[in-house]
Short mmCIF file of C-alpha atoms in Angstrom, two decimals:
data_model
loop_
_atom_site.label_atom_id
_atom_site.label_comp_id
_atom_site.label_asym_id
_atom_site.label_seq_id
_atom_site.Cartn_x
_atom_site.Cartn_y
_atom_site.Cartn_z
CA MET A 852 130.91 58.91 125.30
CA SER A 853 132.89 55.81 126.32
CA THR A 854 136.62 55.99 126.99
CA LYS A 855 138.80 53.47 125.17
CA LYS A 856 141.99 52.39 126.87
CA HIS A 857 145.10 52.19 124.71
CA ILE A 858 148.24 50.29 125.68
CA PHE A 859 151.30 51.80 124.02
CA TYR A 860 154.40 49.70 123.42
CA ASN A 861 157.40 51.97 122.92
CA CYS A 862 160.93 50.81 122.06
CA GLU A 863 163.00 53.87 122.96
CA ASN A 864 166.19 52.42 121.50
CA CYS A 865 164.71 51.65 118.05
CA GLN A 866 162.32 54.67 118.07
CA TYR A 867 159.44 52.28 117.41
CA PHE A 868 156.00 52.46 118.97
CA THR A 869 152.70 50.65 118.49
CA THR A 870 149.49 49.72 120.29
CA ASN A 871 149.29 46.31 118.64
CA LYS A 872 150.75 43.64 120.92
CA THR A 873 151.34 41.27 117.98
CA HIS A 874 153.35 43.94 116.16
CA TRP A 875 155.31 44.61 119.40
CA ASN A 876 156.17 40.92 119.89
CA ARG A 877 157.30 40.71 116.28
CA HIS A 878 159.49 43.83 116.68
CA ILE A 879 161.36 42.63 119.80
CA GLN A 880 162.29 39.43 117.94
CA THR A 881 163.85 41.26 114.97
CA GLU A 882 167.59 41.23 114.36
CA LYS A 883 167.65 45.04 114.30
CA HIS A 884 166.13 45.26 117.76
CA GLY A 885 168.60 42.69 119.13
CA LYS A 886 171.61 44.58 117.80
CA VAL A 887 170.38 47.93 119.12
CA LEU A 888 169.54 46.40 122.51
CA LEU A 889 173.01 44.78 122.75
CA ALA A 890 174.74 48.08 121.92
CA THR A 891 172.62 49.92 124.48
CA ASP A 892 173.38 47.34 127.19
CA CYS A 893 177.12 47.71 126.57
CA GLN A 894 176.92 51.46 126.96
CA GLN A 895 174.93 51.16 130.15
CA LYS A 896 177.38 48.66 131.67
CA LYS A 897 180.23 51.17 131.27
CA HIS A 898 178.47 53.48 133.72
CA ILE A 899 177.22 50.99 136.29
CA SER A 900 180.35 51.30 138.41
CA HIS A 901 179.69 55.02 138.86
CA ILE A 902 176.22 54.56 140.29
CA THR A 903 175.98 54.18 144.06
CA ASP A 904 173.31 52.17 145.85
CA THR A 905 171.75 55.41 147.09
CA GLU A 906 171.59 56.90 143.58
CA ARG A 907 170.04 53.71 142.23
CA LYS A 908 167.18 54.03 144.68
CA ILE A 909 166.38 57.72 144.15
CA LYS A 910 167.49 58.34 140.56
CA CYS A 911 164.92 58.35 137.73
CA GLU A 912 165.68 56.70 134.38
CA CYS A 913 165.67 60.16 132.80
CA GLY A 914 168.66 61.20 134.94
CA LYS A 915 166.94 63.35 137.57
CA ILE A 916 167.95 62.67 141.21
CA TYR A 917 165.67 63.13 144.21
CA THR A 918 166.46 63.30 147.89
CA ASP A 919 163.57 61.07 148.90
CA ARG A 920 161.46 58.32 147.36
CA SER A 921 158.22 60.28 147.56
CA GLY A 922 159.68 62.94 145.28
CA LEU A 923 160.84 60.28 142.83
CA TRP A 924 157.40 58.62 142.91
CA ARG A 925 155.62 61.90 142.10
CA HIS A 926 158.07 62.61 139.28
CA ARG A 927 157.74 59.15 137.71
CA LYS A 928 153.97 59.59 137.38
CA ARG A 929 154.68 62.36 134.82
CA CYS A 930 158.00 61.22 133.35
CA ASP A 931 157.81 59.91 129.76
CA THR A 932 161.25 58.25 130.01
CA ALA A 933 160.32 56.25 133.11
CA ASN A 934 157.12 55.09 131.46
CA ASP A 935 158.93 54.19 128.22
CA CYS A 936 161.29 51.87 130.11
CA THR A 937 158.35 49.69 131.13
CA GLY A 938 157.56 49.09 127.45
CA GLU A 939 153.98 50.33 127.69
CA THR A 940 151.99 53.38 128.70
CA THR A 941 148.29 53.42 129.43
CA VAL A 942 146.62 56.58 128.26
CA ALA A 943 142.97 57.21 128.93
CA THR A 944 141.19 60.17 127.41
CA GLN A 945 137.59 61.23 127.01
CA GLU A 946 136.54 61.20 123.34
CA HIS A 947 134.16 63.86 122.16
CA THR A 948 133.96 63.58 118.38
CA THR A 949 131.47 65.31 116.10
CA LEU A 950 131.03 64.62 112.38
CA ALA A 951 128.36 67.25 111.73
CA GLY A 952 130.67 69.58 109.79
CA LEU A 953 132.21 66.68 107.87
CA LEU A 954 128.85 65.20 106.85
CA GLN A 955 127.64 68.62 105.71
CA GLU A 956 130.71 69.04 103.51
CA MET A 957 130.28 65.54 102.07
CA MET A 958 126.65 66.25 101.17
CA LYS A 959 127.74 69.45 99.43
CA GLN A 960 130.35 67.57 97.40
CA ASN A 961 127.82 64.84 96.56
CA GLN A 962 125.50 67.48 95.11
CA GLU A 963 128.39 68.77 92.99
CA LEU A 964 128.95 65.23 91.69
CA GLN A 965 125.28 64.93 90.76
CA LYS A 966 125.39 68.25 88.91
CA GLN A 967 128.41 67.26 86.83
CA LEU A 968 126.89 63.88 86.00
CA ILE A 969 123.74 65.60 84.74
CA GLU A 970 125.80 67.93 82.55
CA LEU A 971 127.67 64.94 81.17
CA ALA A 972 124.40 63.14 80.48
CA ASN A 973 123.08 66.13 78.50
CA GLU A 974 126.24 66.31 76.39
CA LYS A 975 126.37 62.56 75.71
CA LYS A 976 122.64 61.87 75.61
CA ASN A 977 122.68 59.64 72.54
CA VAL A 978 125.48 57.44 73.90
CA ILE A 979 124.08 57.13 77.41
CA ASN A 980 120.59 56.29 76.16
CA ASN A 981 122.03 53.07 74.75
CA THR A 982 123.32 51.98 78.15
CA ILE A 983 120.87 53.47 80.66
CA ASN A 984 117.12 53.00 80.78
CA TYR A 985 114.57 54.12 83.37
CA ASN A 986 114.76 50.87 85.31
CA LYS A 987 118.48 50.17 85.19
CA PHE A 988 121.73 52.12 85.52
CA ASN A 989 124.72 50.35 83.93
CA LEU A 990 127.57 51.53 86.13
CA MET A 991 130.26 49.51 84.34
CA VAL A 992 129.54 51.23 81.02
CA PHE A 993 129.64 54.57 82.77
CA LEU A 994 132.96 53.73 84.43
CA ASN A 995 134.58 52.32 81.30
CA GLU A 996 133.32 55.10 79.00
CA TYR A 997 133.64 58.22 81.10
CA CYS A 998 136.03 57.23 83.89
CA LYS A 999 138.62 55.40 81.79
CA GLU A 1000 141.21 58.11 82.58
CA ALA A 1001 140.87 57.56 86.33
CA VAL A 1002 144.06 56.85 88.28
CA ASN A 1003 144.65 53.45 89.85
CA PHE A 1004 143.61 53.24 93.50
CA SER A 1005 147.04 52.09 94.74
CA ASP A 1006 148.72 54.99 92.91
CA PHE A 1007 146.24 57.39 94.47
CA VAL A 1008 147.02 56.14 97.99
CA ARG A 1009 150.78 56.31 97.44
CA SER A 1010 150.52 59.88 96.15
CA LEU A 1011 148.75 61.21 99.24
CA GLU A 1012 150.77 63.94 100.94
CA LEU A 1013 149.78 64.51 104.55
CA GLN A 1014 150.29 67.62 106.65
CA LEU A 1015 150.84 68.16 110.36
CA THR A 1016 147.34 69.62 110.48
CA ASP A 1017 146.05 66.15 109.52
CA LEU A 1018 147.75 64.72 112.60
CA GLU A 1019 146.40 67.49 114.82
CA ASP A 1020 142.89 67.12 113.36
CA THR A 1021 142.98 63.40 114.11
CA GLY A 1022 143.69 64.26 117.73
CA ARG A 1023 141.02 66.96 117.80
CA LEU A 1024 138.25 65.17 115.88
CA GLY A 1025 139.11 61.54 116.56
CA TYR A 1026 140.50 58.70 114.43
CA VAL A 1027 137.41 58.17 112.24
CA ALA A 1028 136.90 61.82 111.31
CA GLY A 1029 140.63 62.51 110.95
CA ILE A 1030 141.35 59.67 108.51
CA SER A 1031 138.05 60.22 106.66
CA ASN A 1032 139.00 63.87 106.12
CA ILE A 1033 142.32 62.90 104.56
CA PHE A 1034 140.66 60.63 101.98
CA ILE A 1035 137.80 63.01 101.23
CA ARG A 1036 140.04 66.06 100.81
CA ASN A 1037 142.29 64.28 98.34
CA LEU A 1038 139.33 62.84 96.41
CA LYS A 1039 137.92 66.35 96.07
CA ASN A 1040 141.20 67.49 94.56
CA LEU A 1041 140.67 65.04 91.68
CA ASP A 1042 138.37 65.51 88.72
CA ILE A 1043 135.32 63.32 89.35
CA PHE A 1044 136.02 61.20 86.28
CA LYS A 1045 139.61 60.61 87.38
CA ARG A 1046 138.72 59.36 90.83
CA PRO A 1047 139.78 55.73 91.44
CA ILE A 1048 136.67 54.84 93.45
CA HIS A 1049 132.88 55.10 93.01
CA CYS A 1050 129.90 53.77 94.96
CA SER A 1051 126.83 52.61 93.04
CA ASP A 1052 124.71 51.68 96.09
CA PHE A 1053 125.37 53.50 99.34
CA LYS A 1054 122.94 51.40 101.40
CA ARG A 1055 124.74 48.18 100.47
CA GLU A 1056 128.08 49.97 100.14
CA THR A 1057 128.64 48.56 96.65
CA ILE A 1058 132.01 50.01 95.74
CA TYR A 1059 134.01 49.85 92.52
CA ILE A 1060 137.75 50.47 92.48
CA LYS A 1061 140.11 50.94 89.57
CA GLU A 1062 143.26 48.84 89.86
CA GLN A 1063 145.72 47.74 87.17
CA ASP A 1064 143.76 49.90 84.71
CA ASN A 1065 140.55 47.91 85.26
CA TRP A 1066 137.38 48.71 87.19
CA GLN A 1067 136.47 45.95 89.64
CA LYS A 1068 133.84 45.48 92.31
CA GLU A 1069 135.43 45.67 95.75
CA GLU A 1070 134.88 42.40 97.60
CA GLY A 1071 135.29 42.46 101.38
CA ASN A 1072 136.68 46.01 101.22
CA GLU A 1073 140.21 44.62 101.55
CA LYS A 1074 141.78 47.23 99.27
CA ILE A 1075 140.12 50.06 101.18
CA LYS A 1076 141.15 48.59 104.54
CA ASN A 1077 144.75 48.35 103.36
CA ALA A 1078 144.57 51.94 102.15
CA ILE A 1079 143.24 53.09 105.54
CA GLU A 1080 146.12 51.31 107.28
CA SER A 1081 148.62 52.92 104.90
CA VAL A 1082 147.24 56.42 105.49
CA THR A 1083 147.14 55.80 109.25
CA ASN A 1084 150.85 54.90 109.20
CA LYS A 1085 151.67 57.97 107.11
CA ASN A 1086 149.86 60.11 109.66
CA ILE A 1087 151.65 58.55 112.65
CA LYS A 1088 155.06 59.01 111.00
CA GLN A 1089 154.50 62.76 111.23
CA LEU A 1090 154.63 62.61 115.04
CA PRO A 1091 158.44 63.12 115.37
CA GLU A 1092 158.22 66.28 113.23
CA TRP A 1093 155.28 67.50 115.33
CA MET A 1094 157.30 66.90 118.51
CA LYS A 1095 160.22 68.81 117.00
CA GLN A 1096 158.01 71.81 116.22
CA ASN A 1097 156.24 71.62 119.60
CA PRO A 1098 158.98 71.05 122.22
CA GLU A 1099 156.65 72.27 124.98
CA PHE A 1100 155.07 68.80 124.96
CA MET A 1101 157.93 67.74 127.25
CA ASN A 1102 156.41 69.85 130.03
CA GLY A 1103 153.95 67.44 131.62
CA GLU A 1104 151.81 70.30 132.95
CA SER A 1105 151.46 72.18 129.66
CA LYS A 1106 148.50 72.18 127.26
CA THR A 1107 150.85 71.02 124.51
CA SER A 1108 151.63 67.93 126.59
CA ASP A 1109 147.91 67.21 126.87
CA GLN A 1110 147.55 67.67 123.10
CA TYR A 1111 150.44 65.25 122.53
CA LEU A 1112 148.76 62.56 124.63
CA VAL A 1113 145.45 63.01 122.80
CA ILE A 1114 147.16 62.80 119.39
CA MET A 1115 149.01 59.66 120.47
CA ASN A 1116 145.79 58.13 121.75
CA ARG A 1117 143.62 58.85 118.72
CA SER A 1118 146.00 58.61 115.77
CA MET A 1119 146.86 54.91 116.19
CA GLY A 1120 143.44 53.57 115.23
CA VAL A 1121 143.82 50.38 117.25
CA THR A 1122 142.89 49.50 120.83
CA ASP A 1123 142.70 46.36 122.93
CA ASP A 1124 139.12 45.88 121.66
CA GLU A 1125 139.14 44.26 118.20
CA GLU A 1126 135.39 44.67 117.67
CA TYR A 1127 135.63 48.38 118.39
CA ASP A 1128 138.55 48.70 115.96
CA LYS A 1129 136.52 46.99 113.20
CA LYS A 1130 133.65 49.42 113.77
CA GLN A 1131 136.07 52.34 113.45
CA ILE A 1132 137.34 51.08 110.09
CA ASN A 1133 133.79 50.42 108.84
CA LYS A 1134 132.78 53.99 109.73
CA ILE A 1135 135.64 55.35 107.65
CA ILE A 1136 134.62 53.15 104.70
CA THR A 1137 131.03 54.41 105.05
CA ASN A 1138 132.22 58.04 104.99
CA ILE A 1139 134.29 57.41 101.86
CA ALA A 1140 131.41 55.55 100.16
CA LYS A 1141 129.02 58.41 100.86
CA GLU A 1142 131.46 60.87 99.31
CA VAL A 1143 131.69 58.91 96.03
CA THR A 1144 128.07 57.70 95.74
CA ILE A 1145 126.35 58.35 92.41
CA ASP A 1146 122.68 59.37 92.46
CA LYS A 1147 121.46 57.10 89.63
CA GLU A 1148 117.81 58.20 89.72
CA LEU A 1149 118.74 61.84 89.33
CA VAL A 1150 120.94 61.00 86.34
CA MET A 1151 118.23 58.90 84.65
CA GLN A 1152 115.60 61.61 85.08
CA ASN A 1153 117.77 64.10 83.23
CA VAL A 1154 119.01 62.03 80.28
#
């Protein structure tokens, strides 16, 4: 598979990192960044007088001193601190992502949805017969009658509680599968009739979302895209805790260090290729839509 190149912008002083150049430019112009940078400069100036010309040439930004420049050069290739001082790190990894297990699980859950809808149709046959005929499935009546207790989509997204395994799975499976898994797992935890999202036509990805206690057709998938961005940020914010629990990542030659780089590379969800990023988001939306698709023909045949 192709290798996507990510440029990481890391502000060590503010503990802020991103792969989006626009977000980086906006950050370095903030008042907070200016104050932190000024304080850091003052601290550094207090120590300048103690640094000799020789030390300046062979001392790494992380504090390690080498007797020759070749040793310093080899060290800097692996040193996170030296790379952070440049403001960006280029990390290239080989993606090898498979969705076979995920798709199988989604199909299983879809069958469960179909079964429950059939049971509901048998129990409410007289009511449903007034709203569904053989040629037409009235989704809005179904949503308003049987899914009126569903939570609002924004509340659902805010309530999501992520785990470190979600961050690790994103590194292991890739951004699309990792974020898709988070949504699908939490949707499965909800009763089908309390889910805030349903798809009436998977081929056209016709999606309905409940917001402000009303079911509405999703236009342009803006609400879902915002939700994906929110979950992505929640996932990334787990990185400091992961680093705390896995201090071996500091050893540049360890497997944990390799895992750290892969997680960093795949959890961001953005690259320097906007078209590629859009395709990634669309794949996640497709996975979510497939999970919540209603098989209308199967329901109509059993009413």
